[in-house]
JSON list of C-alpha atoms and ligand atoms in Angstrom, two decimals:
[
{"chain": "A", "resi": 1, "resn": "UNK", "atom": "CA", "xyz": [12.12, -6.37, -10.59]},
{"chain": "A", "resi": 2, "resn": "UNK", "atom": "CA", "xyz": [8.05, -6.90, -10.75]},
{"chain": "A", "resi": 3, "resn": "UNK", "atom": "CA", "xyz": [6.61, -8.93, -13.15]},
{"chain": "A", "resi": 4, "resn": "UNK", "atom": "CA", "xyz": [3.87, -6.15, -13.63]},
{"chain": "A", "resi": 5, "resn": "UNK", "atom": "CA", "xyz": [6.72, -4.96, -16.65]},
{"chain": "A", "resi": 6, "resn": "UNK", "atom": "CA", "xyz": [4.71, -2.63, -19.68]},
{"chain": "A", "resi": 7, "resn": "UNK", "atom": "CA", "xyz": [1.37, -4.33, -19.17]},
{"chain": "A", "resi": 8, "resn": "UNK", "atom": "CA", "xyz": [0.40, -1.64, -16.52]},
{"chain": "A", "resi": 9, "resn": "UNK", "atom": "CA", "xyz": [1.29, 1.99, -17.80]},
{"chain": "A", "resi": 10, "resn": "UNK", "atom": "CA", "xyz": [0.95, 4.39, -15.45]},
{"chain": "A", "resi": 11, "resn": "UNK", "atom": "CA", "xyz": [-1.70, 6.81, -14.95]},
{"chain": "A", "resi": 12, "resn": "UNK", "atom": "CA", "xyz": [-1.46, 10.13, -15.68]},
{"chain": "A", "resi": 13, "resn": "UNK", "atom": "CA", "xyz": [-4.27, 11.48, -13.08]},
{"chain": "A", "resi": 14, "resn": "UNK", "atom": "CA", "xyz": [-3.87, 8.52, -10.01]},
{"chain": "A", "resi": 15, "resn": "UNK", "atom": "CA", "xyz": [-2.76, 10.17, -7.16]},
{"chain": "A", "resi": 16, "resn": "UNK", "atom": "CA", "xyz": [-0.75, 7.09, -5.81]},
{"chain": "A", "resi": 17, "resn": "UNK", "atom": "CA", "xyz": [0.90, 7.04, -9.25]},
{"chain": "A", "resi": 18, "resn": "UNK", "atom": "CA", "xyz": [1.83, 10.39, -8.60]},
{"chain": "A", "resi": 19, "resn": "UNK", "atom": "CA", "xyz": [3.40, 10.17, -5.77]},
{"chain": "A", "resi": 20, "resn": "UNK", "atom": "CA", "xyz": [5.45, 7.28, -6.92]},
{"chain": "A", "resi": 21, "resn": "UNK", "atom": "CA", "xyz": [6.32, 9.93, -9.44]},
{"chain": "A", "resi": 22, "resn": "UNK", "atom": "CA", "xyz": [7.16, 12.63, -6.91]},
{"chain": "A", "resi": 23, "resn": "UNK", "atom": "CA", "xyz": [4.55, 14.73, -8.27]},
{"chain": "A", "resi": 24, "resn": "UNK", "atom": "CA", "xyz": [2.57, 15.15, -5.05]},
{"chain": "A", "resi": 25, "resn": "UNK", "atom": "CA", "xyz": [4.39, 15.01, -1.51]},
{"chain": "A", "resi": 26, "resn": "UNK", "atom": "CA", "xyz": [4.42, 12.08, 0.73]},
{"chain": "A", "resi": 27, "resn": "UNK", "atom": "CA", "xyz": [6.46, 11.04, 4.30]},
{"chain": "A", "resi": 28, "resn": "UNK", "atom": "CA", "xyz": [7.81, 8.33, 2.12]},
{"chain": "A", "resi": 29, "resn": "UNK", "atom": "CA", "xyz": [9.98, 6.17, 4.54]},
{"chain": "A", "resi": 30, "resn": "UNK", "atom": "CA", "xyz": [10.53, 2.93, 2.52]},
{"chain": "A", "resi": 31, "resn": "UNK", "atom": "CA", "xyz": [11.13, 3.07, -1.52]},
{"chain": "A", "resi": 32, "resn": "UNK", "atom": "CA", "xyz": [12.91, 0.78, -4.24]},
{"chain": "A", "resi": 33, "resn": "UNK", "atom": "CA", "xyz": [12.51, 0.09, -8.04]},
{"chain": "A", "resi": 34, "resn": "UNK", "atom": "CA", "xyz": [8.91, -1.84, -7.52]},
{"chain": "A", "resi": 35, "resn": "UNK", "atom": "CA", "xyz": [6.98, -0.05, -4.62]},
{"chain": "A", "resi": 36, "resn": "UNK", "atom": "CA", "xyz": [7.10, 3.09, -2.04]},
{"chain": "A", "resi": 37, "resn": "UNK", "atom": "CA", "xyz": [5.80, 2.98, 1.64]},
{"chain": "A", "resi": 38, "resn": "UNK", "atom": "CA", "xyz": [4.62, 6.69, 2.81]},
{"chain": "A", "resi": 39, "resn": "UNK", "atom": "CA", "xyz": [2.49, 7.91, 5.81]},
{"chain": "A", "resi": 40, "resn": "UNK", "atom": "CA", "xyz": [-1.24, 8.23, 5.30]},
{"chain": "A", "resi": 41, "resn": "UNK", "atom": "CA", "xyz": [-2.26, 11.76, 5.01]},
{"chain": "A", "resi": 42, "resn": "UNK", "atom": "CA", "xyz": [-5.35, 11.15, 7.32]},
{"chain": "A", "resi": 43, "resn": "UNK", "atom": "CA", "xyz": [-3.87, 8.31, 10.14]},
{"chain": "A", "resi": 44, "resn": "UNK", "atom": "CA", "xyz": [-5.96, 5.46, 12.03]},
{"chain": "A", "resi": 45, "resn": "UNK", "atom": "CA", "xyz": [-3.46, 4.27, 14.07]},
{"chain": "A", "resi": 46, "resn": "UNK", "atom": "CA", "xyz": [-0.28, 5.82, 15.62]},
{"chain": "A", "resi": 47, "resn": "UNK", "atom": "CA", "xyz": [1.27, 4.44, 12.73]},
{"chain": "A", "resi": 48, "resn": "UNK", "atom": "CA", "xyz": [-0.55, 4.15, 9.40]},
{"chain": "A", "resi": 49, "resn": "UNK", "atom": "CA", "xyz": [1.26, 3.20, 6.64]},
{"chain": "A", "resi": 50, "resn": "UNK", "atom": "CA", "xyz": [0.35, 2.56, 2.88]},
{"chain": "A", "resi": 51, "resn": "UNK", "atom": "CA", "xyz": [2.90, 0.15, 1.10]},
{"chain": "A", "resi": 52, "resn": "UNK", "atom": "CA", "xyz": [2.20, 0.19, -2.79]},
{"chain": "A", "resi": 53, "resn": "UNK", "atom": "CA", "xyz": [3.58, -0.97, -6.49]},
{"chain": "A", "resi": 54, "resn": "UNK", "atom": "CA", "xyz": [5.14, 1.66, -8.29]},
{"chain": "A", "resi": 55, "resn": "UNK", "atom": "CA", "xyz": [3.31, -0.24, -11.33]},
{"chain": "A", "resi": 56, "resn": "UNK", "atom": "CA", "xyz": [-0.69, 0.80, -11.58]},
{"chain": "A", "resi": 57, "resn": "UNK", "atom": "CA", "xyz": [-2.54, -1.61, -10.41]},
{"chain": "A", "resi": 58, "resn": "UNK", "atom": "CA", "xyz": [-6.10, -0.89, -9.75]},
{"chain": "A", "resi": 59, "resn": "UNK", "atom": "CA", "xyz": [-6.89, -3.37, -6.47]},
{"chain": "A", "resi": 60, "resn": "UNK", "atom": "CA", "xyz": [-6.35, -6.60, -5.74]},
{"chain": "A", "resi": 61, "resn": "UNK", "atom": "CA", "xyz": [-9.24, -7.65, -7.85]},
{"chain": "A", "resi": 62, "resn": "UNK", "atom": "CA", "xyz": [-7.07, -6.43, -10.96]},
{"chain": "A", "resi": 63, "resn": "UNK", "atom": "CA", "xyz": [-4.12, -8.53, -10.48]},
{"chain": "A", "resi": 64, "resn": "UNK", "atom": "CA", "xyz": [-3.37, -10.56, -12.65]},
{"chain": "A", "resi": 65, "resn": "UNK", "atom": "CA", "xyz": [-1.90, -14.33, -12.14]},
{"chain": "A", "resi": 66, "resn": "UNK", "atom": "CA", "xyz": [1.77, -13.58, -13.04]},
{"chain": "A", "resi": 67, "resn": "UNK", "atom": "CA", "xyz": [1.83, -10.86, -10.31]},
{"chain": "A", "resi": 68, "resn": "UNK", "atom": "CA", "xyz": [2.96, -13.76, -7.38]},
{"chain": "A", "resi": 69, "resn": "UNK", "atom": "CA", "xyz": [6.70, -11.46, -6.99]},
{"chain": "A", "resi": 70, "resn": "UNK", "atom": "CA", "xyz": [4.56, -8.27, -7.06]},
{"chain": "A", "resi": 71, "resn": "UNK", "atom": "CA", "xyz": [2.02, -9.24, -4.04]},
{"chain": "A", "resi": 72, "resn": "UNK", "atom": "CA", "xyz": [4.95, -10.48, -2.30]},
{"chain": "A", "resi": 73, "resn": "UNK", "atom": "CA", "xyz": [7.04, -7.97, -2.68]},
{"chain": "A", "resi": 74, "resn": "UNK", "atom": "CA", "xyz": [4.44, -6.06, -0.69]},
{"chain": "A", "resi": 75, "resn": "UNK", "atom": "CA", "xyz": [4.09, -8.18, 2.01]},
{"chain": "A", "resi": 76, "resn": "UNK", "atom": "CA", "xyz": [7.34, -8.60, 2.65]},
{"chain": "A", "resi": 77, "resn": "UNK", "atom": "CA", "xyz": [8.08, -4.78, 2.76]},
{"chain": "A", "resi": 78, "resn": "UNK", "atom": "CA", "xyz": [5.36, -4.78, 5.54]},
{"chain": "A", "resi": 79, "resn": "UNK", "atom": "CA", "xyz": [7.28, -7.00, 7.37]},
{"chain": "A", "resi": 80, "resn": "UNK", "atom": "CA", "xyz": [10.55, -4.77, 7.12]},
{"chain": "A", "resi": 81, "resn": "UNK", "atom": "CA", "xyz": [8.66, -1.76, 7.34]},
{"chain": "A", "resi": 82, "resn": "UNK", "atom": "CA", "xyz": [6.99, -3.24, 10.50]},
{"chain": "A", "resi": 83, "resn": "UNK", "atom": "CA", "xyz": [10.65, -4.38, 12.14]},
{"chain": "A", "resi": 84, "resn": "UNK", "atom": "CA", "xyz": [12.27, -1.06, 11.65]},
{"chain": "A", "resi": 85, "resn": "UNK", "atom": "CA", "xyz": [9.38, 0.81, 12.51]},
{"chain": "A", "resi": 86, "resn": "UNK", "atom": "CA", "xyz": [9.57, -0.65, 15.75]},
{"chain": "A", "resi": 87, "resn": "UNK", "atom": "CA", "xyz": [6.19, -2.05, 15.96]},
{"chain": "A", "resi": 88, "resn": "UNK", "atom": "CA", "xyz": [6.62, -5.84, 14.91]},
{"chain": "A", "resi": 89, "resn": "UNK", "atom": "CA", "xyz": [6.86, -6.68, 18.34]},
{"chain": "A", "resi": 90, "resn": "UNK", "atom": "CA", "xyz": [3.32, -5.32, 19.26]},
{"chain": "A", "resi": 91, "resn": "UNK", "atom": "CA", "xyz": [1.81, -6.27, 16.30]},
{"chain": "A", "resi": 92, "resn": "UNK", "atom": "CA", "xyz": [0.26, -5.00, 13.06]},
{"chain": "A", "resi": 93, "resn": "UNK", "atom": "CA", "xyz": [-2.65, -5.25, 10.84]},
{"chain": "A", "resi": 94, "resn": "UNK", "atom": "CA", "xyz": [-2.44, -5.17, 7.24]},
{"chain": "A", "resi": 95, "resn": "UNK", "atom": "CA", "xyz": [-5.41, -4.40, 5.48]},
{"chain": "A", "resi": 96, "resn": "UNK", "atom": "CA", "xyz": [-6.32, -3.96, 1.36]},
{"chain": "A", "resi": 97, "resn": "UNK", "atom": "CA", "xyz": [-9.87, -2.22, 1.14]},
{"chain": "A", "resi": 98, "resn": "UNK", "atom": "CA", "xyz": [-11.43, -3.82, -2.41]},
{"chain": "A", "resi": 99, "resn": "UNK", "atom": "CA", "xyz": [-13.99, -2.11, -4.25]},
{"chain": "A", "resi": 100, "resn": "UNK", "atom": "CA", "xyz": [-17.19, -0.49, -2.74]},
{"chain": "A", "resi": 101, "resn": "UNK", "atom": "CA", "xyz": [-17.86, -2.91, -0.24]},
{"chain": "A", "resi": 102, "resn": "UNK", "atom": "CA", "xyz": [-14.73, -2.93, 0.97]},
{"chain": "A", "resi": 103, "resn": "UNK", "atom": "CA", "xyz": [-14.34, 0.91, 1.16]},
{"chain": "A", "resi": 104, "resn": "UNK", "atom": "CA", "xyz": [-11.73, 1.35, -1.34]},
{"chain": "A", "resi": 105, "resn": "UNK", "atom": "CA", "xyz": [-11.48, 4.98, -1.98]},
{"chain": "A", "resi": 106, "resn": "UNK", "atom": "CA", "xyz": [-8.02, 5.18, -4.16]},
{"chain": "A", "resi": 107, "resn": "UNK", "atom": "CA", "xyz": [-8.07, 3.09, -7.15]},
{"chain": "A", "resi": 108, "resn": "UNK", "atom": "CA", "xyz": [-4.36, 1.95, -7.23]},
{"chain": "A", "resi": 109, "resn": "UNK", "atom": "CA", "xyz": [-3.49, -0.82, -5.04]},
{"chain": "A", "resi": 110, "resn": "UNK", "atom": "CA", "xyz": [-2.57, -0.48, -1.55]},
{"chain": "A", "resi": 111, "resn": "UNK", "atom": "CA", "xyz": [-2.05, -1.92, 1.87]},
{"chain": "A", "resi": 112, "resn": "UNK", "atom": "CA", "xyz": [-2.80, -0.30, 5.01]},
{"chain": "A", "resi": 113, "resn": "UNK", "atom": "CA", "xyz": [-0.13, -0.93, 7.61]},
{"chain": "A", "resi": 114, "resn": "UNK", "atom": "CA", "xyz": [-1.38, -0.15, 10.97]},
{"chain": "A", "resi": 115, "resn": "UNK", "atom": "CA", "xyz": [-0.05, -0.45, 14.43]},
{"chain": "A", "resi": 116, "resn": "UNK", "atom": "CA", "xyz": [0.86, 1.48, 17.70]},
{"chain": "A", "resi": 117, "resn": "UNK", "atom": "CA", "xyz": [-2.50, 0.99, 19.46]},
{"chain": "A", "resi": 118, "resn": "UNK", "atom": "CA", "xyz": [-5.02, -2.28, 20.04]},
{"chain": "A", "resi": 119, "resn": "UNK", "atom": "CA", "xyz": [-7.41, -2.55, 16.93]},
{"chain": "A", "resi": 120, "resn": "UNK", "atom": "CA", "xyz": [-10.71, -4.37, 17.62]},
{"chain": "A", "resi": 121, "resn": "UNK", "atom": "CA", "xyz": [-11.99, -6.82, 15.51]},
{"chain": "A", "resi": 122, "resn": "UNK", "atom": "CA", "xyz": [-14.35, -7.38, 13.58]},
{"chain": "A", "resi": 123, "resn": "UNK", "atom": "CA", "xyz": [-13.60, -3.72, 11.42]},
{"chain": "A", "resi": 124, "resn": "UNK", "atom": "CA", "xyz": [-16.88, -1.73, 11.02]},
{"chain": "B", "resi": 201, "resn": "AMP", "atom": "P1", "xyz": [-8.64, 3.16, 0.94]},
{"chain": "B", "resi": 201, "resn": "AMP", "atom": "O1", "xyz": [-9.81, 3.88, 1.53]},
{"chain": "B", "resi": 201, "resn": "AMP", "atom": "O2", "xyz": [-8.38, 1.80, 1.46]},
{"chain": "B", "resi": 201, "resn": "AMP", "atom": "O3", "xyz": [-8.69, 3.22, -0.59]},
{"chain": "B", "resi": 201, "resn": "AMP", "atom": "O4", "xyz": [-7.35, 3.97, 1.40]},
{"chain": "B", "resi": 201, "resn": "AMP", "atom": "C1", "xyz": [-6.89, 5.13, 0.77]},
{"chain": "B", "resi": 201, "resn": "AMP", "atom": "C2", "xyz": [-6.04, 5.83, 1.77]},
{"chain": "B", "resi": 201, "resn": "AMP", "atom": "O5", "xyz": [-5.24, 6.77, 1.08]},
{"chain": "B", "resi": 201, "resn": "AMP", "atom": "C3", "xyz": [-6.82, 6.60, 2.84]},
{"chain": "B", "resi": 201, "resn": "AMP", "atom": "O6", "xyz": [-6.47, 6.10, 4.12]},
{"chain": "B", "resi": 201, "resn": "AMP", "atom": "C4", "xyz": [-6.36, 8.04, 2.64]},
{"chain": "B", "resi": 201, "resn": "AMP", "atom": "O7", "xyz": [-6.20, 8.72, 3.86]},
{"chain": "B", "resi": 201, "resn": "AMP", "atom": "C5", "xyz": [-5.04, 7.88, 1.92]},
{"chain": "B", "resi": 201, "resn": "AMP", "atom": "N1", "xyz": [-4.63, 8.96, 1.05]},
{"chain": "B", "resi": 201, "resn": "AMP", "atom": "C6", "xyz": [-5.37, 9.56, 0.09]},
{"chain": "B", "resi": 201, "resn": "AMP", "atom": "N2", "xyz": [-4.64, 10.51, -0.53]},
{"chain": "B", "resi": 201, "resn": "AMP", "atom": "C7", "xyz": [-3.40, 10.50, 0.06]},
{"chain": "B", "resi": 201, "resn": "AMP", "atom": "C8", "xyz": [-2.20, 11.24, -0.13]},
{"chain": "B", "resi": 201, "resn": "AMP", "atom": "N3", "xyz": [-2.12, 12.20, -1.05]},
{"chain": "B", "resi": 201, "resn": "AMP", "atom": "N4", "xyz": [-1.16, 10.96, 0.67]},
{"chain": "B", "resi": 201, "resn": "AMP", "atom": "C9", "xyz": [-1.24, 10.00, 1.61]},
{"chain": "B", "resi": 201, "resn": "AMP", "atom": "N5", "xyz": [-2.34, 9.26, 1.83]},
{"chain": "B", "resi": 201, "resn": "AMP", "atom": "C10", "xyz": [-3.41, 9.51, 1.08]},
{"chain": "B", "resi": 202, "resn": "ZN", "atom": "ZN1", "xyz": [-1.88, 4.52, -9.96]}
]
């Protein structure tokens, strides 16, 4: 279990916290009691995968210090995600747009998993 615990309610109108919900339809192909993995509905890579908490967390700005199991926890499912995905191998990026800078556009934490093709560097 997450540390997040009651301290982040969900949100009625997110539309990450929806689909945790199953109020909106996603490819979801990785989910447990803390965080879901689905397909981005508008893909950058062959595969593009978003790996969030089920608890609302706004972006990684928001987190809070006792949320070490709940960062992890994401990473790690990366990792799995990555291995039985098939493209840990090749290699991945993970990526967590922040704020307007950053080109956040959903306001509940995620991180991009994306693989299946070279991706230059430095991002635009
Ligand atoms: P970011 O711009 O880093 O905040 O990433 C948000 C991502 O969420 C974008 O890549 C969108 O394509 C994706 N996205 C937005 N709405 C949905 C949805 N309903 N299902 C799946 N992916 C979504
Ligand atoms: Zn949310």
């Amino acid at each position: 279990m997450s540390d997040s615990g009651s301290s982040r309610p969900a949100s009625a109108e997110c539309v990450f916290c929806r689909i945790s919900r199953g109020e909106i339809p996603a490819t979801v192909v990785h989910e447990d009691e803390d965080l879901l993995v689905f397909e981005d509905l508008n893909p950058q890579a062959p595969t593009h995968l978003l790996i969030i908490p089920r608890a609302h967390v706004a972006s990684v700005d928001d987190l809070h210090d006792g949320e070490r199991d709940l960062v992890g926890g994401l990473i790690l499912a990366a990792r799995d995600v990555a291995r039985s995905q098939g493209v840990a191998e090749d290699g991945y990026r993970l990526v967590a747009n922040t704020g307007r800078d950053g080109g956040q556009t959903v306001d509940h934490l995620h991180v991009h998993l994306l693989a299946g093709r070279p991706l230059s560097w430095p991002p635009g």
